[in-house]
XYZ file of C-alpha atoms in Angstrom:
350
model
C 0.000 0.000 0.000
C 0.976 3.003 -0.832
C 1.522 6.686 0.890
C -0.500 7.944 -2.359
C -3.182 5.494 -1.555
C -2.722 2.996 -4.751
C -2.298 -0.380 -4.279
C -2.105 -3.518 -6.795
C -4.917 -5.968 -5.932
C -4.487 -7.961 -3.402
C -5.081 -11.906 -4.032
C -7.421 -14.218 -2.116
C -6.904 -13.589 1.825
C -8.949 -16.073 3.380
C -9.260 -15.351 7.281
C -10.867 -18.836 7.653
C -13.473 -20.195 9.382
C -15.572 -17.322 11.252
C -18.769 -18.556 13.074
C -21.512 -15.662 13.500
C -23.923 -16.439 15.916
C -27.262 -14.439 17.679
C -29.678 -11.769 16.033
C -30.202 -11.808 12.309
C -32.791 -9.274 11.701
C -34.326 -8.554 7.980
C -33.630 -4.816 7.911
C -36.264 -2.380 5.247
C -34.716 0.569 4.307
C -35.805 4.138 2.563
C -34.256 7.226 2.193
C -34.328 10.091 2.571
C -37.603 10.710 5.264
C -38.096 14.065 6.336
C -41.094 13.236 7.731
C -43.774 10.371 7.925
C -47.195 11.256 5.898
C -50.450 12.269 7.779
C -52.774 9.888 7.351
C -52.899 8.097 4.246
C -50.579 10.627 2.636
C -47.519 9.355 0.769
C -43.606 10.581 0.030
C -41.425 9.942 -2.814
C -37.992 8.376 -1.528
C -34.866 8.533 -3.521
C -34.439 4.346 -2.353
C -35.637 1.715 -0.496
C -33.673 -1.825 0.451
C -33.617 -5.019 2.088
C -30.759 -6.291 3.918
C -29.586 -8.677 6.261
C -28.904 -7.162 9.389
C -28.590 -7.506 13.154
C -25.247 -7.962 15.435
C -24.711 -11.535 13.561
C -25.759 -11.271 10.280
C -25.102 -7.809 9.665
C -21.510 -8.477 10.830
C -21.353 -11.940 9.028
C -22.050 -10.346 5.845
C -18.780 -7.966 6.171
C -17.013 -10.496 7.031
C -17.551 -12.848 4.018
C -16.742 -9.633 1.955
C -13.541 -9.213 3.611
C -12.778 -13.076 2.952
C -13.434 -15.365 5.432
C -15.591 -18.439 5.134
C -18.635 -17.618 7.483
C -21.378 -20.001 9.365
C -24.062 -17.943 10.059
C -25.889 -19.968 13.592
C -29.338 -18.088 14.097
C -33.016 -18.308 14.463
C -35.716 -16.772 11.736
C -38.915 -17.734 11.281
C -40.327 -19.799 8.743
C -41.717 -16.886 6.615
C -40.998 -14.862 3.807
C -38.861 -12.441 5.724
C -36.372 -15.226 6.546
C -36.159 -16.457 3.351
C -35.171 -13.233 2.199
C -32.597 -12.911 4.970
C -30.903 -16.122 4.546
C -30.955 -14.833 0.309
C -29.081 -11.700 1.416
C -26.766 -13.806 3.176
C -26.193 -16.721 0.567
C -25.658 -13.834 -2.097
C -22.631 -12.756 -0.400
C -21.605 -16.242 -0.153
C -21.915 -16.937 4.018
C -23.026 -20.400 5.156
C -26.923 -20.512 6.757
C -27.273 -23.541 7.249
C -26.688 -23.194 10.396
C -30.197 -20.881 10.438
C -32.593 -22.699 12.214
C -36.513 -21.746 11.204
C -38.907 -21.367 13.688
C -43.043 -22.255 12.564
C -45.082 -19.534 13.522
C -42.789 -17.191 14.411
C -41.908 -14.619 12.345
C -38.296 -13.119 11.387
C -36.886 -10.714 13.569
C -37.561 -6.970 11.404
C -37.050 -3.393 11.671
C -38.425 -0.618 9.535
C -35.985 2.782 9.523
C -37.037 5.416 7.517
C -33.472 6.992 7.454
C -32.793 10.961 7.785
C -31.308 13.149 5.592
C -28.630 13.454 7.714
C -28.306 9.702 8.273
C -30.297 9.245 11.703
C -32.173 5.964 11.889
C -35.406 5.695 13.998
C -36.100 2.308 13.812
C -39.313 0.121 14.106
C -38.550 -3.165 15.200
C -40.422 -6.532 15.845
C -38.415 -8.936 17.922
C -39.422 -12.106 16.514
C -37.507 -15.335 16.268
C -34.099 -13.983 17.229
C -35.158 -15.173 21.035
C -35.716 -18.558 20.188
C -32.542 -20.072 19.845
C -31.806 -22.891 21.788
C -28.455 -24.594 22.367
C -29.521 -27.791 20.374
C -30.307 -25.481 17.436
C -25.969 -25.309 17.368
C -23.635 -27.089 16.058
C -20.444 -27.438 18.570
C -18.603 -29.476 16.019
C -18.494 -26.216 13.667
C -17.785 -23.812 16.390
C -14.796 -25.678 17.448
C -13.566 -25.651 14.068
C -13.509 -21.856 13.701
C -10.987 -19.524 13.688
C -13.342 -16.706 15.413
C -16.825 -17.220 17.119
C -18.933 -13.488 17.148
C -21.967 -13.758 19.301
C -23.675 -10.784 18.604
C -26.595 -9.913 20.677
C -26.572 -11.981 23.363
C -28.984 -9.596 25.138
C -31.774 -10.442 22.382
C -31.651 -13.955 22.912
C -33.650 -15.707 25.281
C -32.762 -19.039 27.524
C -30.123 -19.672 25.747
C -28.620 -16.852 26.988
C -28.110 -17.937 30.591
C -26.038 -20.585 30.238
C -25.824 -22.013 26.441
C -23.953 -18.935 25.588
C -21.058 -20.047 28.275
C -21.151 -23.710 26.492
C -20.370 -22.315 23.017
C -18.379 -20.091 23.956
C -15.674 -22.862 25.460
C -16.447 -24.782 22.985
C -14.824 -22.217 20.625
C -11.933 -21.761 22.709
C -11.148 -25.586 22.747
C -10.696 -25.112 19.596
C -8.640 -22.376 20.080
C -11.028 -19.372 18.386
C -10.887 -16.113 19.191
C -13.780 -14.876 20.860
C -15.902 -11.749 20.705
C -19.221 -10.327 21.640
C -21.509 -7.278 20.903
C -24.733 -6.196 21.697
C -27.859 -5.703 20.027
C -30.079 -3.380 22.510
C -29.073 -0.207 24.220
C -28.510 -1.747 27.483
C -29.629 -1.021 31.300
C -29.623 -1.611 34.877
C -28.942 -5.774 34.955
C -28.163 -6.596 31.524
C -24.211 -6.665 32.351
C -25.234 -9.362 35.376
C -27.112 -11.081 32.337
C -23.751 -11.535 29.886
C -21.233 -11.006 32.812
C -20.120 -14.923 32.620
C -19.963 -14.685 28.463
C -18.358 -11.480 28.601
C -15.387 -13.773 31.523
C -14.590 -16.021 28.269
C -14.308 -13.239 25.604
C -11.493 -11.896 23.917
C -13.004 -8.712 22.944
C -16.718 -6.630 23.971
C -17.146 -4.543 21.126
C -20.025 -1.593 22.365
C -21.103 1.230 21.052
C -20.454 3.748 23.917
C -24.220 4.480 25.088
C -24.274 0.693 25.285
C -21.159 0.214 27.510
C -22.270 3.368 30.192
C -25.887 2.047 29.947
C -24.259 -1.532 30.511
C -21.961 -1.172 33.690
C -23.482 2.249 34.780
C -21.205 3.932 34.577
C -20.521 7.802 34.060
C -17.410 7.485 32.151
C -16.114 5.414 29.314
C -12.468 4.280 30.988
C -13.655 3.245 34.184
C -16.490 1.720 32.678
C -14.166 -0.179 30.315
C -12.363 -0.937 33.389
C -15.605 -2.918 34.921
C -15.167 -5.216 31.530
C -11.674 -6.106 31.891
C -12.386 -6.834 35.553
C -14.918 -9.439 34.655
C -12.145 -11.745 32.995
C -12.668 -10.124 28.863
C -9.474 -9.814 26.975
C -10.026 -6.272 25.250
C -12.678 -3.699 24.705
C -13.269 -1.765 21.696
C -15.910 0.570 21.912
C -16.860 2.817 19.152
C -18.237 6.546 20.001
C -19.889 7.214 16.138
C -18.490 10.775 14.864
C -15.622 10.312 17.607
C -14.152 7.533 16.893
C -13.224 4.654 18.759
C -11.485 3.697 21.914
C -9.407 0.532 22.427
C -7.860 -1.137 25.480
C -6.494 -4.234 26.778
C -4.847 -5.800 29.691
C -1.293 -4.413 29.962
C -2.165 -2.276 26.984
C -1.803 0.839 29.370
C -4.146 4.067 28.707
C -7.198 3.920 26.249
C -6.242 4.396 22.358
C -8.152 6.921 21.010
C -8.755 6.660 17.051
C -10.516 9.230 15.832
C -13.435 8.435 13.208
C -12.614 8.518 9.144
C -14.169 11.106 8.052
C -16.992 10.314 5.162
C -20.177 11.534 3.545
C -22.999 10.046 5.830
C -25.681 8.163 3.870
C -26.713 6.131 6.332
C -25.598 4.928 9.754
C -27.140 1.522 9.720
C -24.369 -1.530 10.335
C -21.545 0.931 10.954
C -21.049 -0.586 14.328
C -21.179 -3.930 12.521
C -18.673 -3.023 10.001
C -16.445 -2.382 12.694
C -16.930 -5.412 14.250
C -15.581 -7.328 10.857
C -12.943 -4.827 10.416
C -11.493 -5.697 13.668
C -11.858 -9.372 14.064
C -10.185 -9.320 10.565
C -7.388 -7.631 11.406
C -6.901 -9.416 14.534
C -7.008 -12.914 12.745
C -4.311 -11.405 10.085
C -2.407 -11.120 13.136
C -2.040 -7.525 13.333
C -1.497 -5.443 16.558
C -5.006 -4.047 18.613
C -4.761 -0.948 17.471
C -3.975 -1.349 13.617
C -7.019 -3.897 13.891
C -9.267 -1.016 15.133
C -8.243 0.891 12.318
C -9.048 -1.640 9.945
C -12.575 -1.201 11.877
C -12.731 2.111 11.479
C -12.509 2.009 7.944
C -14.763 -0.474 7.206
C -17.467 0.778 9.260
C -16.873 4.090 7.700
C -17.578 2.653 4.574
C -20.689 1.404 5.088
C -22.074 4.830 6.186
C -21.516 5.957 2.585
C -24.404 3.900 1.561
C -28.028 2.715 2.902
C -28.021 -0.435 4.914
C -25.918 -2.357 6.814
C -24.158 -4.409 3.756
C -23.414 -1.059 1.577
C -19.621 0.049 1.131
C -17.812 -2.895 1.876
C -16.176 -4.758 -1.269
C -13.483 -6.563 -0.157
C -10.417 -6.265 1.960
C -8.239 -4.738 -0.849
C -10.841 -2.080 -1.204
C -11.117 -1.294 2.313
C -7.328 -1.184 2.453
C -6.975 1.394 -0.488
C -9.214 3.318 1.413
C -7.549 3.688 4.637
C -4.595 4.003 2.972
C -5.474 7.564 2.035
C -5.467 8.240 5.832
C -3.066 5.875 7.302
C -0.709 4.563 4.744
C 1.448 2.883 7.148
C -0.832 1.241 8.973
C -2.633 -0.315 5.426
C 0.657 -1.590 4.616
C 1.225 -3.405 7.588
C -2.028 -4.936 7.329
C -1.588 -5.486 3.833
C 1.731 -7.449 4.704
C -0.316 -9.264 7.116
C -2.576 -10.441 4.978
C -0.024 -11.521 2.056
C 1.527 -13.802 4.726
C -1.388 -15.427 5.083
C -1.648 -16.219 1.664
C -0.873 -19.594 0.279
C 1.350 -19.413 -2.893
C -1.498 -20.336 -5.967
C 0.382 -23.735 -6.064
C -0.910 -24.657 -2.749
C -4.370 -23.248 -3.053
C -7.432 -25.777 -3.096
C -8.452 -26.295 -6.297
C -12.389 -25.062 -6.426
């Protein structure tokens, strides 16, 4: 990569075998809404999509974009709306069957007629999200990944007390990197709620609100502090327009990245992009920090167009993209990720 932000394509970079597991949500999308019609008034939008979203799906999708082979390990209901989700998904070439389809339930959805400006009120059903159940998962496949995301543990229901725990060492056995986010904007006794997941993860990845809302807390560092306290391995906690803050045992003070900056289309999935961005760079191998970067960009990316899968192309892309910012930084992830490609002599033949 380049200091002038060029970069000669960059070949196949698989990260491996990522397992994405918890809310997959079948986002509908318009833009822009300056305000919702009086009765049975109507407004022209300049778009309107469907995506796969949510803290698992939205995430797996990014992922699989970025190169790594993804299981996406869910609950949707046996409707329309999760056929469409597990479409959005295949299309981008993750792995659903590990989807499990619930009768008479229906997907987990949200409506958000997006802003002008990018805000997102949303309009959200639930749905089958909840339903998971431990014997809906497939422990063989977890083991056998590289990286296990649960992403929303809050939205899922009994699974959550102690299923979570189960999958989660059975990643580790299998020595996967673990991580968690959440889906909901937290409160008094959700952190008691996740508090033994959060003791076998190797990174809580919050949005700020989330993380104060989570510990109560009245500041981000000591609140990050309360996290690394319960056993997690690193925090990474994005702060929208901000930026991003990143620490770790022994890492000393809080890194403070500030945001890329982009023109805002939407804000949907940024959070998710993130998410990817990191756990990518961190199974390239490369330090924290240059990891949140790699987060940084990518969910900076996706705010430049509507829905959670938008920006994202592929690592390459996102590389010659933060190389315009950070040039050294994109070529040591760069480096990181041509190490970790097999000469084409050794590659599997398709």
């Amino acid at each position: 990569m380049s200091a002038q932000g060029a970069s000669p394509p960059l070949p196949d970079c698989p990260l491996g075998p990522v397992t994405v597991l918890g809310a997959h949500i079948l986002d509908v999308l318009g833009r822009p809404v300056e305000s919702i019609p009086p009765g049975q008034g109507s407004a022209r939008l300049e778009e309107i999509r469907a995506t796969a979203a949510g803290t698992a799906a939205g995430t797996g999708v990014d992922l699989a974009k970025l190169g790594a082979q993804v299981l996406a390990v869910g609950a949707i209901g046996d409707d329309l709306l999760g056929d469409i989700v597990t479409a959005a998904m295949a299309r981008h070439g993750v792995d659903t069957g590990g989807l499990t389809r619930k009768r008479g339930v229906q997907t987990s959805a949200t409506i958000l007629p997006i802003r002008a400006n990018g805000e997102r009120p949303a309009l959200h059903v639930p749905g089958a999200t909840r339903l998971l159940e431990l014997a809906d998962v497939d422990l063989e496949r977890v083991r056998a990944s590289r990286a296990l995301l649960v992403g929303g543990p809050d939205a899922l229901g009994a699974i959550g007390r102690d299923g979570l725990a189960q999958i989660a060492a059975a990643a580790r056995d299998g020595g996967a990197l673990v991580a968690v986010d959440v889906l909901y904007p937290g409160g008094p006794g959700g952190l008691e709620r996740i508090a033994g997941l959060l003791g076998a993860t190797d990174w809580f990845l919050p949005n700020g609100d989330q993380l104060l809302a989570l510990t109560g807390r009245d500041d981000i560092p000591s609140a990050v502090k309360d996290i690394l306290a319960l056993g997690a391995g690193g925090v990474a906690v994005t702060l929208g327009a901000d930026g991003c803050l990143v620490g770790w045992p022994g890492g000393g003070e809080l890194v403070a990245l500030p945001a890329i900056e982009v023109a805002v289309v939407d804000t949907t999935g940024c959070g998710d992009g993130f998410t990817a961005g990191l756990l990518a760079g961190l199974l390239l191998g490369v330090s924290p920090v240059d990891a949140a970067w790699l987060g940084s960009a990518c969910g900076a990316l996706v705010a430049t167009g509507l829905g959670s899968d938008a920006g994202i192309e592929n690592l390459g892309q996102v590389l010659e993209f933060l190389g315009r910012t950070k040039p050294t930084v994109a070529d040591r992830i760069a480096a990181a990720a041509m190490e970790r490609t097999p000469p084409t002599s050794e590659r599997a033949e398709p």
